[in-house]
mmCIF file of C-alpha atoms in Angstrom:
data_model
loop_
_atom_site.group_PDB
_atom_site.id
_atom_site.type_symbol
_atom_site.label_atom_id
_atom_site.label_comp_id
_atom_site.label_asym_id
_atom_site.label_seq_id
_atom_site.Cartn_x
_atom_site.Cartn_y
_atom_site.Cartn_z
ATOM 1 C CA GLN A 1 1.639 64.422 110.522
ATOM 2 C CA LYS A 2 -1.432 65.246 108.497
ATOM 3 C CA GLU A 3 -2.003 68.979 108.385
ATOM 4 C CA VAL A 4 -4.535 71.488 107.196
ATOM 5 C CA GLU A 5 -3.261 75.038 106.829
ATOM 6 C CA GLN A 6 -5.247 78.255 106.684
ATOM 7 C CA ASN A 7 -4.263 81.889 106.871
ATOM 8 C CA SER A 8 -5.471 83.060 110.281
ATOM 9 C CA GLY A 9 -6.434 86.506 109.018
ATOM 10 C CA PRO A 10 -8.201 88.643 109.815
ATOM 11 C CA LEU A 11 -9.378 88.990 106.248
ATOM 12 C CA SER A 12 -11.234 92.231 105.847
ATOM 13 C CA VAL A 13 -13.495 92.880 102.832
ATOM 14 C CA PRO A 14 -16.056 95.591 102.122
ATOM 15 C CA GLU A 15 -19.740 94.756 101.967
ATOM 16 C CA GLY A 16 -20.717 93.452 98.538
ATOM 17 C CA ALA A 17 -17.222 92.248 97.647
ATOM 18 C CA ILE A 18 -16.052 88.685 97.068
ATOM 19 C CA ALA A 19 -14.299 87.060 100.021
ATOM 20 C CA SER A 20 -11.781 84.349 99.141
ATOM 21 C CA LEU A 21 -10.717 81.885 101.816
ATOM 22 C CA ASN A 22 -7.979 79.363 101.171
ATOM 23 C CA CYS A 23 -6.857 76.064 102.635
ATOM 24 C CA THR A 24 -4.067 73.614 101.846
ATOM 25 C CA TYR A 25 -3.741 70.052 103.095
ATOM 26 C CA SER A 26 -0.907 67.565 103.268
ATOM 27 C CA ASP A 27 -2.608 64.140 102.958
ATOM 28 C CA ARG A 28 -2.883 63.136 99.302
ATOM 29 C CA GLY A 29 -5.354 60.394 100.277
ATOM 30 C CA SER A 30 -7.945 62.955 101.362
ATOM 31 C CA GLN A 31 -11.328 62.495 99.739
ATOM 32 C CA SER A 32 -13.767 64.748 101.546
ATOM 33 C CA PHE A 33 -13.522 68.471 102.192
ATOM 34 C CA PHE A 34 -15.659 70.732 104.295
ATOM 35 C CA TRP A 35 -16.091 74.366 105.210
ATOM 36 C CA TYR A 36 -17.518 75.303 108.581
ATOM 37 C CA ARG A 37 -18.595 78.752 109.728
ATOM 38 C CA GLN A 38 -18.186 79.656 113.388
ATOM 39 C CA TYR A 39 -19.596 82.818 114.881
ATOM 40 C CA SER A 40 -17.925 84.160 117.995
ATOM 41 C CA GLY A 41 -18.968 82.150 121.042
ATOM 42 C CA LYS A 42 -20.891 79.630 118.948
ATOM 43 C CA SER A 43 -20.138 76.159 117.619
ATOM 44 C CA PRO A 44 -19.031 75.373 114.043
ATOM 45 C CA GLU A 45 -21.767 74.992 111.452
ATOM 46 C CA LEU A 46 -21.270 73.041 108.226
ATOM 47 C CA ILE A 47 -21.849 75.262 105.194
ATOM 48 C CA MET A 48 -20.209 73.452 102.273
ATOM 49 C CA SER A 49 -18.850 70.039 101.381
ATOM 50 C CA ILE A 50 -16.972 69.039 98.234
ATOM 51 C CA TYR A 51 -15.630 65.687 97.108
ATOM 52 C CA SER A 52 -14.414 66.040 93.507
ATOM 53 C CA ASN A 53 -12.230 68.477 91.620
ATOM 54 C CA GLY A 54 -13.866 71.630 90.391
ATOM 55 C CA ASP A 55 -16.417 74.045 91.726
ATOM 56 C CA LYS A 56 -19.539 73.515 93.776
ATOM 57 C CA GLU A 57 -21.968 76.367 94.200
ATOM 58 C CA ASP A 58 -24.623 76.878 96.853
ATOM 59 C CA GLY A 59 -26.238 80.293 96.856
ATOM 60 C CA ARG A 60 -23.558 82.922 97.501
ATOM 61 C CA PHE A 61 -21.005 80.267 98.411
ATOM 62 C CA THR A 62 -18.683 78.436 96.018
ATOM 63 C CA ALA A 63 -16.269 75.748 97.110
ATOM 64 C CA GLN A 64 -13.338 74.973 94.821
ATOM 65 C CA LEU A 65 -11.178 71.857 94.993
ATOM 66 C CA ASN A 66 -7.889 71.078 93.272
ATOM 67 C CA LYS A 67 -6.574 67.716 94.473
ATOM 68 C CA ALA A 68 -3.404 67.898 92.369
ATOM 69 C CA SER A 69 -2.407 71.113 94.153
ATOM 70 C CA GLN A 70 -3.923 69.921 97.471
ATOM 71 C CA TYR A 71 -5.871 73.115 97.691
ATOM 72 C CA VAL A 72 -9.464 73.936 98.602
ATOM 73 C CA SER A 73 -11.045 77.358 98.702
ATOM 74 C CA LEU A 74 -14.306 79.040 99.611
ATOM 75 C CA LEU A 75 -15.623 82.070 97.768
ATOM 76 C CA ILE A 76 -18.350 84.199 99.276
ATOM 77 C CA ARG A 77 -20.004 86.496 96.749
ATOM 78 C CA ASP A 78 -21.804 89.703 97.721
ATOM 79 C CA SER A 79 -20.334 89.506 101.214
ATOM 80 C CA GLN A 80 -22.572 90.725 104.019
ATOM 81 C CA PRO A 81 -21.692 91.880 107.551
ATOM 82 C CA SER A 82 -23.516 88.743 108.756
ATOM 83 C CA ASP A 83 -20.811 86.680 107.030
ATOM 84 C CA SER A 84 -18.291 87.983 109.570
ATOM 85 C CA ALA A 85 -17.120 84.843 111.345
ATOM 86 C CA THR A 86 -14.259 82.383 111.510
ATOM 87 C CA TYR A 87 -14.228 79.840 108.691
ATOM 88 C CA LEU A 88 -12.769 76.411 109.380
ATOM 89 C CA CYS A 89 -11.514 74.087 106.670
ATOM 90 C CA ALA A 90 -11.734 70.333 107.418
ATOM 91 C CA VAL A 91 -10.378 67.402 105.441
ATOM 92 C CA GLY A 92 -11.127 63.674 105.676
ATOM 93 C CA ARG A 93 -10.094 60.416 104.083
ATOM 94 C CA GLY A 94 -13.607 59.114 103.533
ATOM 95 C CA SER A 95 -12.799 55.955 105.464
ATOM 96 C CA GLN A 96 -13.162 55.397 109.167
ATOM 97 C CA GLY A 97 -11.148 58.203 110.615
ATOM 98 C CA ASN A 98 -11.229 61.706 111.873
ATOM 99 C CA LEU A 99 -11.503 64.949 110.017
ATOM 100 C CA ILE A 100 -8.478 67.174 110.296
ATOM 101 C CA PHE A 101 -9.356 70.819 110.958
ATOM 102 C CA GLY A 102 -7.432 73.948 110.130
ATOM 103 C CA LYS A 103 -7.232 76.680 112.754
ATOM 104 C CA GLY A 104 -9.575 78.888 110.804
ATOM 105 C CA THR A 105 -9.573 82.219 108.999
ATOM 106 C CA LYS A 106 -11.339 85.142 110.613
ATOM 107 C CA LEU A 107 -13.390 87.117 108.100
ATOM 108 C CA SER A 108 -14.605 90.638 108.742
ATOM 109 C CA VAL A 109 -17.074 92.229 106.322
ATOM 110 C CA LYS A 110 -17.196 96.010 106.729
ATOM 111 C CA PRO A 111 -20.464 97.876 105.977
ATOM 112 C CA ASP B 1 -34.174 68.514 113.001
ATOM 113 C CA VAL B 2 -31.163 66.364 113.824
ATOM 114 C CA LYS B 3 -29.254 67.385 116.863
ATOM 115 C CA VAL B 4 -26.230 67.044 119.046
ATOM 116 C CA THR B 5 -27.169 68.228 122.505
ATOM 117 C CA GLN B 6 -24.709 69.222 125.188
ATOM 118 C CA SER B 7 -26.125 69.265 128.677
ATOM 119 C CA SER B 8 -24.804 72.646 129.810
ATOM 120 C CA ARG B 9 -24.095 75.880 127.951
ATOM 121 C CA TYR B 10 -22.105 77.453 130.787
ATOM 122 C CA LEU B 11 -20.496 75.747 133.750
ATOM 123 C CA VAL B 12 -18.400 77.045 136.649
ATOM 124 C CA LYS B 13 -16.521 74.525 138.760
ATOM 125 C CA ARG B 14 -13.915 74.655 141.502
ATOM 126 C CA THR B 15 -10.364 73.369 141.201
ATOM 127 C CA GLY B 16 -10.181 69.687 142.125
ATOM 128 C CA GLU B 17 -13.829 68.935 141.395
ATOM 129 C CA LYS B 18 -14.805 66.014 139.203
ATOM 130 C CA VAL B 19 -16.698 67.386 136.212
ATOM 131 C CA PHE B 20 -19.032 65.570 133.847
ATOM 132 C CA LEU B 21 -19.904 66.952 130.415
ATOM 133 C CA GLU B 22 -22.693 65.109 128.651
ATOM 134 C CA CYS B 23 -23.406 64.860 124.939
ATOM 135 C CA VAL B 24 -26.369 63.168 123.256
ATOM 136 C CA GLN B 25 -27.020 62.767 119.531
ATOM 137 C CA ASP B 26 -30.213 61.638 117.841
ATOM 138 C CA MET B 27 -28.785 60.842 114.402
ATOM 139 C CA ASP B 28 -27.749 57.218 115.052
ATOM 140 C CA HIS B 29 -24.152 58.237 114.306
ATOM 141 C CA GLU B 30 -21.389 55.762 114.986
ATOM 142 C CA ASN B 31 -18.656 58.292 115.758
ATOM 143 C CA MET B 32 -18.577 60.796 118.568
ATOM 144 C CA PHE B 33 -15.866 63.285 119.456
ATOM 145 C CA TRP B 34 -14.856 65.684 122.200
ATOM 146 C CA TYR B 35 -12.823 68.793 121.370
ATOM 147 C CA ARG B 36 -11.703 71.796 123.285
ATOM 148 C CA GLN B 37 -11.241 75.143 121.597
ATOM 149 C CA ASP B 38 -9.041 77.942 122.848
ATOM 150 C CA PRO B 39 -8.174 81.253 121.143
ATOM 151 C CA GLY B 40 -5.341 80.834 118.667
ATOM 152 C CA LEU B 41 -5.124 77.068 119.176
ATOM 153 C CA GLY B 42 -8.035 75.900 117.054
ATOM 154 C CA LEU B 43 -9.936 72.712 117.721
ATOM 155 C CA ARG B 44 -7.970 70.158 119.695
ATOM 156 C CA LEU B 45 -9.204 66.581 119.863
ATOM 157 C CA ILE B 46 -9.425 65.138 123.364
ATOM 158 C CA TYR B 47 -11.065 61.737 122.831
ATOM 159 C CA PHE B 48 -13.231 60.024 120.273
ATOM 160 C CA SER B 49 -15.285 56.872 119.991
ATOM 161 C CA TYR B 50 -16.188 54.731 116.993
ATOM 162 C CA ASP B 51 -18.627 52.488 118.794
ATOM 163 C CA VAL B 52 -20.263 51.761 122.107
ATOM 164 C CA LYS B 53 -17.720 51.085 124.861
ATOM 165 C CA MET B 54 -14.872 51.987 122.512
ATOM 166 C CA LYS B 55 -12.664 55.011 123.015
ATOM 167 C CA GLU B 56 -9.524 56.384 121.456
ATOM 168 C CA LYS B 57 -7.180 59.069 122.711
ATOM 169 C CA GLY B 58 -6.929 62.213 120.699
ATOM 170 C CA ASP B 59 -4.171 64.804 120.778
ATOM 171 C CA ILE B 60 -4.646 66.047 124.351
ATOM 172 C CA PRO B 61 -6.197 63.307 126.529
ATOM 173 C CA GLU B 62 -4.267 64.089 129.714
ATOM 174 C CA GLY B 63 -6.549 64.973 132.601
ATOM 175 C CA TYR B 64 -9.650 63.675 130.820
ATOM 176 C CA SER B 65 -11.528 60.425 130.455
ATOM 177 C CA VAL B 66 -14.642 59.433 128.524
ATOM 178 C CA SER B 67 -17.519 57.011 128.686
ATOM 179 C CA ARG B 68 -19.752 55.660 125.952
ATOM 180 C CA GLU B 69 -22.233 53.182 127.381
ATOM 181 C CA LYS B 70 -24.913 53.855 124.766
ATOM 182 C CA LYS B 71 -24.564 54.721 121.099
ATOM 183 C CA GLU B 72 -26.247 58.092 121.471
ATOM 184 C CA ARG B 73 -24.372 59.325 124.535
ATOM 185 C CA PHE B 74 -20.721 60.302 124.973
ATOM 186 C CA SER B 75 -19.541 61.743 128.265
ATOM 187 C CA LEU B 76 -16.364 63.674 128.978
ATOM 188 C CA ILE B 77 -15.000 63.509 132.505
ATOM 189 C CA LEU B 78 -12.495 65.870 134.052
ATOM 190 C CA GLU B 79 -11.124 63.753 136.873
ATOM 191 C CA SER B 80 -9.810 66.693 138.924
ATOM 192 C CA ALA B 81 -10.545 70.031 137.308
ATOM 193 C CA SER B 82 -7.720 72.520 136.992
ATOM 194 C CA THR B 83 -7.699 76.151 135.906
ATOM 195 C CA ASN B 84 -5.908 75.251 132.657
ATOM 196 C CA GLN B 85 -8.971 73.241 131.681
ATOM 197 C CA THR B 86 -11.009 76.430 131.429
ATOM 198 C CA SER B 87 -12.146 76.313 127.813
ATOM 199 C CA MET B 88 -14.970 75.849 125.315
ATOM 200 C CA TYR B 89 -15.771 72.153 124.994
ATOM 201 C CA LEU B 90 -17.407 70.939 121.804
ATOM 202 C CA CYS B 91 -18.999 67.576 121.172
ATOM 203 C CA ALA B 92 -19.488 66.311 117.622
ATOM 204 C CA SER B 93 -20.834 63.224 115.909
ATOM 205 C CA SER B 94 -20.565 61.691 112.455
ATOM 206 C CA LEU B 95 -21.315 58.632 110.396
ATOM 207 C CA TRP B 96 -18.706 55.841 110.549
ATOM 208 C CA ASN B 97 -16.649 57.233 107.655
ATOM 209 C CA SER B 98 -17.223 60.927 108.414
ATOM 210 C CA GLN B 99 -18.222 61.178 104.761
ATOM 211 C CA TYR B 100 -20.723 63.950 105.423
ATOM 212 C CA GLY B 101 -18.699 65.793 108.002
ATOM 213 C CA TYR B 102 -19.370 66.349 111.662
ATOM 214 C CA THR B 103 -22.386 67.814 113.401
ATOM 215 C CA PHE B 104 -21.399 69.849 116.435
ATOM 216 C CA GLY B 105 -23.254 70.503 119.635
ATOM 217 C CA SER B 106 -23.714 74.057 120.849
ATOM 218 C CA GLY B 107 -20.716 73.818 123.169
ATOM 219 C CA THR B 108 -20.093 74.101 126.897
ATOM 220 C CA ARG B 109 -18.058 77.006 128.186
ATOM 221 C CA LEU B 110 -16.363 75.670 131.299
ATOM 222 C CA THR B 111 -14.691 77.947 133.808
ATOM 223 C CA VAL B 112 -12.593 76.391 136.563
ATOM 224 C CA VAL B 113 -11.925 78.720 139.484
#
């Protein structure tokens, strides 16, 4: 059974701090990795994708991938109250097949 | 702007009714998916389709069926709605290898009374 695990939270950080969200996966054949943000009552929105080991930065967001440890993370720098949401990690094989989603980590950024 | 459009944002139906949820995408994506999302349970895959007229069961297909007559449209059917099918329903689409992830529709919050 392929799995994607995330800490459900809530993760609470003060405004301006760095929020660190973590995800582990079980399928060593995974090739594509995604972070989705989901506000309460809304649908998931893709915010980051990463395909190779290392870091990928996009504005205040940095995705980190370590395939040897089967670990992917999302860092949010200078966290804002508007970043308060649930963050879903998703993993895929890059061939015809579904993404596997974690259950999400709820982030709360306190002013 | 590319889109996945779900026909209804909110829907209230009575127990035993046949319910149709429609999803249309304009990205020429091969894959389409139906999920339901409930608090604490995450996204649960109901059905998916890799091509027109093809369908595959997901993790929780019981009580549901689907139809994909055209590439851009994927319909979810609740044959006889029950109160335990009250949920947020999310449609998504992707390229054939899901290499760039899924694009989700805005969701349909279904309440069965």
